[in-house]
C-alpha cells in the first residue's frame, strides 16, 4: 500500500509540473461540456402528431385545437 501511495504522489507531482497535461486534464472536460451543451437540447422541433378523436365532443375538440396551435 505504501508503494502505491508513493507512486500516486509521484504521478501527481509530474502532472502538476507539466502545463500541457494540466490543460488536457482540466481544459478538455470544460470544452466537452460546452460542446455537448450546445449540441444537445431538450427542445422538440417539427414533430408530427396524429390525433384520433373518437369521442368528438367539446372537450376533445378543445384539446385538439390546443395541440394544433402549439
PDB file of C-alpha atoms in Angstrom:
ATOM      1  CA  UNK A   1       0.000   0.000   0.000  1.00  0.00           C
ATOM      2  CA  UNK A   2       2.873   2.333   0.794  1.00  0.00           C
ATOM      3  CA  UNK A   3       4.369   1.737  -2.657  1.00  0.00           C
ATOM      4  CA  UNK A   4       1.064   2.577  -4.294  1.00  0.00           C
ATOM      5  CA  UNK A   5       0.700   5.836  -2.347  1.00  0.00           C
ATOM      6  CA  UNK A   6       4.271   6.774  -3.235  1.00  0.00           C
ATOM      7  CA  UNK A   7       3.505   6.097  -6.894  1.00  0.00           C
ATOM      8  CA  UNK A   8       0.326   8.220  -6.767  1.00  0.00           C
ATOM      9  CA  UNK A   9       2.195  11.064  -5.067  1.00  0.00           C
ATOM     10  CA  UNK A  10       4.929  10.953  -7.721  1.00  0.00           C
ATOM     11  CA  UNK A  11       2.387  10.971 -10.554  1.00  0.00           C
ATOM     12  CA  UNK A  12       0.531  13.944  -9.058  1.00  0.00           C
ATOM     13  CA  UNK A  13       3.824  15.818  -8.842  1.00  0.00           C
ATOM     14  CA  UNK A  14       4.537  15.082 -12.512  1.00  0.00           C
ATOM     15  CA  UNK A  15       1.059  16.137 -13.607  1.00  0.00           C
ATOM     16  CA  UNK A  16       1.158  19.372 -11.627  1.00  0.00           C
ATOM     17  CA  UNK A  17       4.546  20.306 -13.104  1.00  0.00           C
ATOM     18  CA  UNK A  18       3.561  19.731 -16.738  1.00  0.00           C
ATOM     19  CA  UNK A  19       1.354  22.525 -18.136  1.00  0.00           C
ATOM     20  CA  UNK A  20       0.215  20.541 -21.181  1.00  0.00           C
ATOM     21  CA  UNK A  21      -1.004  17.704 -19.009  1.00  0.00           C
ATOM     22  CA  UNK A  22      -2.831  20.155 -16.743  1.00  0.00           C
ATOM     23  CA  UNK A  23      -4.503  21.736 -19.766  1.00  0.00           C
ATOM     24  CA  UNK A  24      -5.686  18.368 -21.020  1.00  0.00           C
ATOM     25  CA  UNK A  25      -6.728  17.255 -17.550  1.00  0.00           C
ATOM     26  CA  UNK A  26      -8.839  20.324 -16.766  1.00  0.00           C
ATOM     27  CA  UNK A  27      -9.401  22.027 -20.124  1.00  0.00           C
ATOM     28  CA  UNK A  28     -10.780  19.150 -22.158  1.00  0.00           C
ATOM     29  CA  UNK A  29     -13.707  18.365 -19.827  1.00  0.00           C
ATOM     30  CA  UNK A  30     -14.726  22.033 -19.912  1.00  0.00           C
ATOM     31  CA  UNK A  31     -14.590  22.043 -23.715  1.00  0.00           C
ATOM     32  CA  UNK A  32     -16.618  18.818 -23.865  1.00  0.00           C
ATOM     33  CA  UNK A  33     -19.267  20.226 -21.529  1.00  0.00           C
ATOM     34  CA  UNK A  34     -19.593  23.325 -23.706  1.00  0.00           C
ATOM     35  CA  UNK A  35     -19.777  21.372 -26.964  1.00  0.00           C
ATOM     36  CA  UNK A  36     -22.296  18.845 -25.668  1.00  0.00           C
ATOM     37  CA  UNK A  37     -24.304  21.615 -24.036  1.00  0.00           C
ATOM     38  CA  UNK A  38     -24.772  23.343 -27.376  1.00  0.00           C
ATOM     39  CA  UNK A  39     -25.271  20.116 -29.334  1.00  0.00           C
ATOM     40  CA  UNK A  40     -27.861  18.505 -27.083  1.00  0.00           C
ATOM     41  CA  UNK A  41     -31.111  20.284 -26.348  1.00  0.00           C
ATOM     42  CA  UNK A  42     -34.425  19.105 -24.979  1.00  0.00           C
ATOM     43  CA  UNK A  43     -36.392  21.156 -27.480  1.00  0.00           C
ATOM     44  CA  UNK A  44     -38.526  19.212 -29.943  1.00  0.00           C
ATOM     45  CA  UNK A  45     -38.877  20.821 -33.364  1.00  0.00           C
ATOM     46  CA  UNK A  46     -41.221  19.891 -36.211  1.00  0.00           C
ATOM     47  CA  UNK A  47     -42.667  16.762 -34.588  1.00  0.00           C
ATOM     48  CA  UNK A  48     -45.667  15.275 -36.343  1.00  0.00           C
ATOM     49  CA  UNK A  49     -48.614  14.402 -34.116  1.00  0.00           C
ATOM     50  CA  UNK A  50     -51.620  12.298 -35.049  1.00  0.00           C
ATOM     51  CA  UNK A  51     -54.847  12.821 -33.103  1.00  0.00           C
ATOM     52  CA  UNK A  52     -57.553  10.185 -33.203  1.00  0.00           C
ATOM     53  CA  UNK A  53     -60.651  11.819 -31.705  1.00  0.00           C
ATOM     54  CA  UNK A  54     -63.219   9.077 -31.196  1.00  0.00           C
ATOM     55  CA  UNK A  55     -65.205  10.999 -28.570  1.00  0.00           C
ATOM     56  CA  UNK A  56     -65.752  14.012 -30.850  1.00  0.00           C
ATOM     57  CA  UNK A  57     -67.173  16.145 -28.044  1.00  0.00           C
ATOM     58  CA  UNK A  58     -66.451  19.712 -26.932  1.00  0.00           C
ATOM     59  CA  UNK A  59     -63.649  18.765 -24.518  1.00  0.00           C
ATOM     60  CA  UNK A  60     -61.788  16.685 -27.084  1.00  0.00           C
ATOM     61  CA  UNK A  61     -62.229  19.440 -29.685  1.00  0.00           C
ATOM     62  CA  UNK A  62     -60.653  21.954 -27.254  1.00  0.00           C
ATOM     63  CA  UNK A  63     -57.714  19.641 -26.572  1.00  0.00           C
ATOM     64  CA  UNK A  64     -57.264  19.020 -30.305  1.00  0.00           C
ATOM     65  CA  UNK A  65     -57.272  22.733 -31.072  1.00  0.00           C
ATOM     66  CA  UNK A  66     -54.746  23.420 -28.274  1.00  0.00           C
ATOM     67  CA  UNK A  67     -52.402  20.754 -29.641  1.00  0.00           C
ATOM     68  CA  UNK A  68     -52.793  22.087 -33.184  1.00  0.00           C
ATOM     69  CA  UNK A  69     -51.991  25.628 -32.008  1.00  0.00           C
ATOM     70  CA  UNK A  70     -48.744  24.645 -30.301  1.00  0.00           C
TER      71      UNK A  70
END
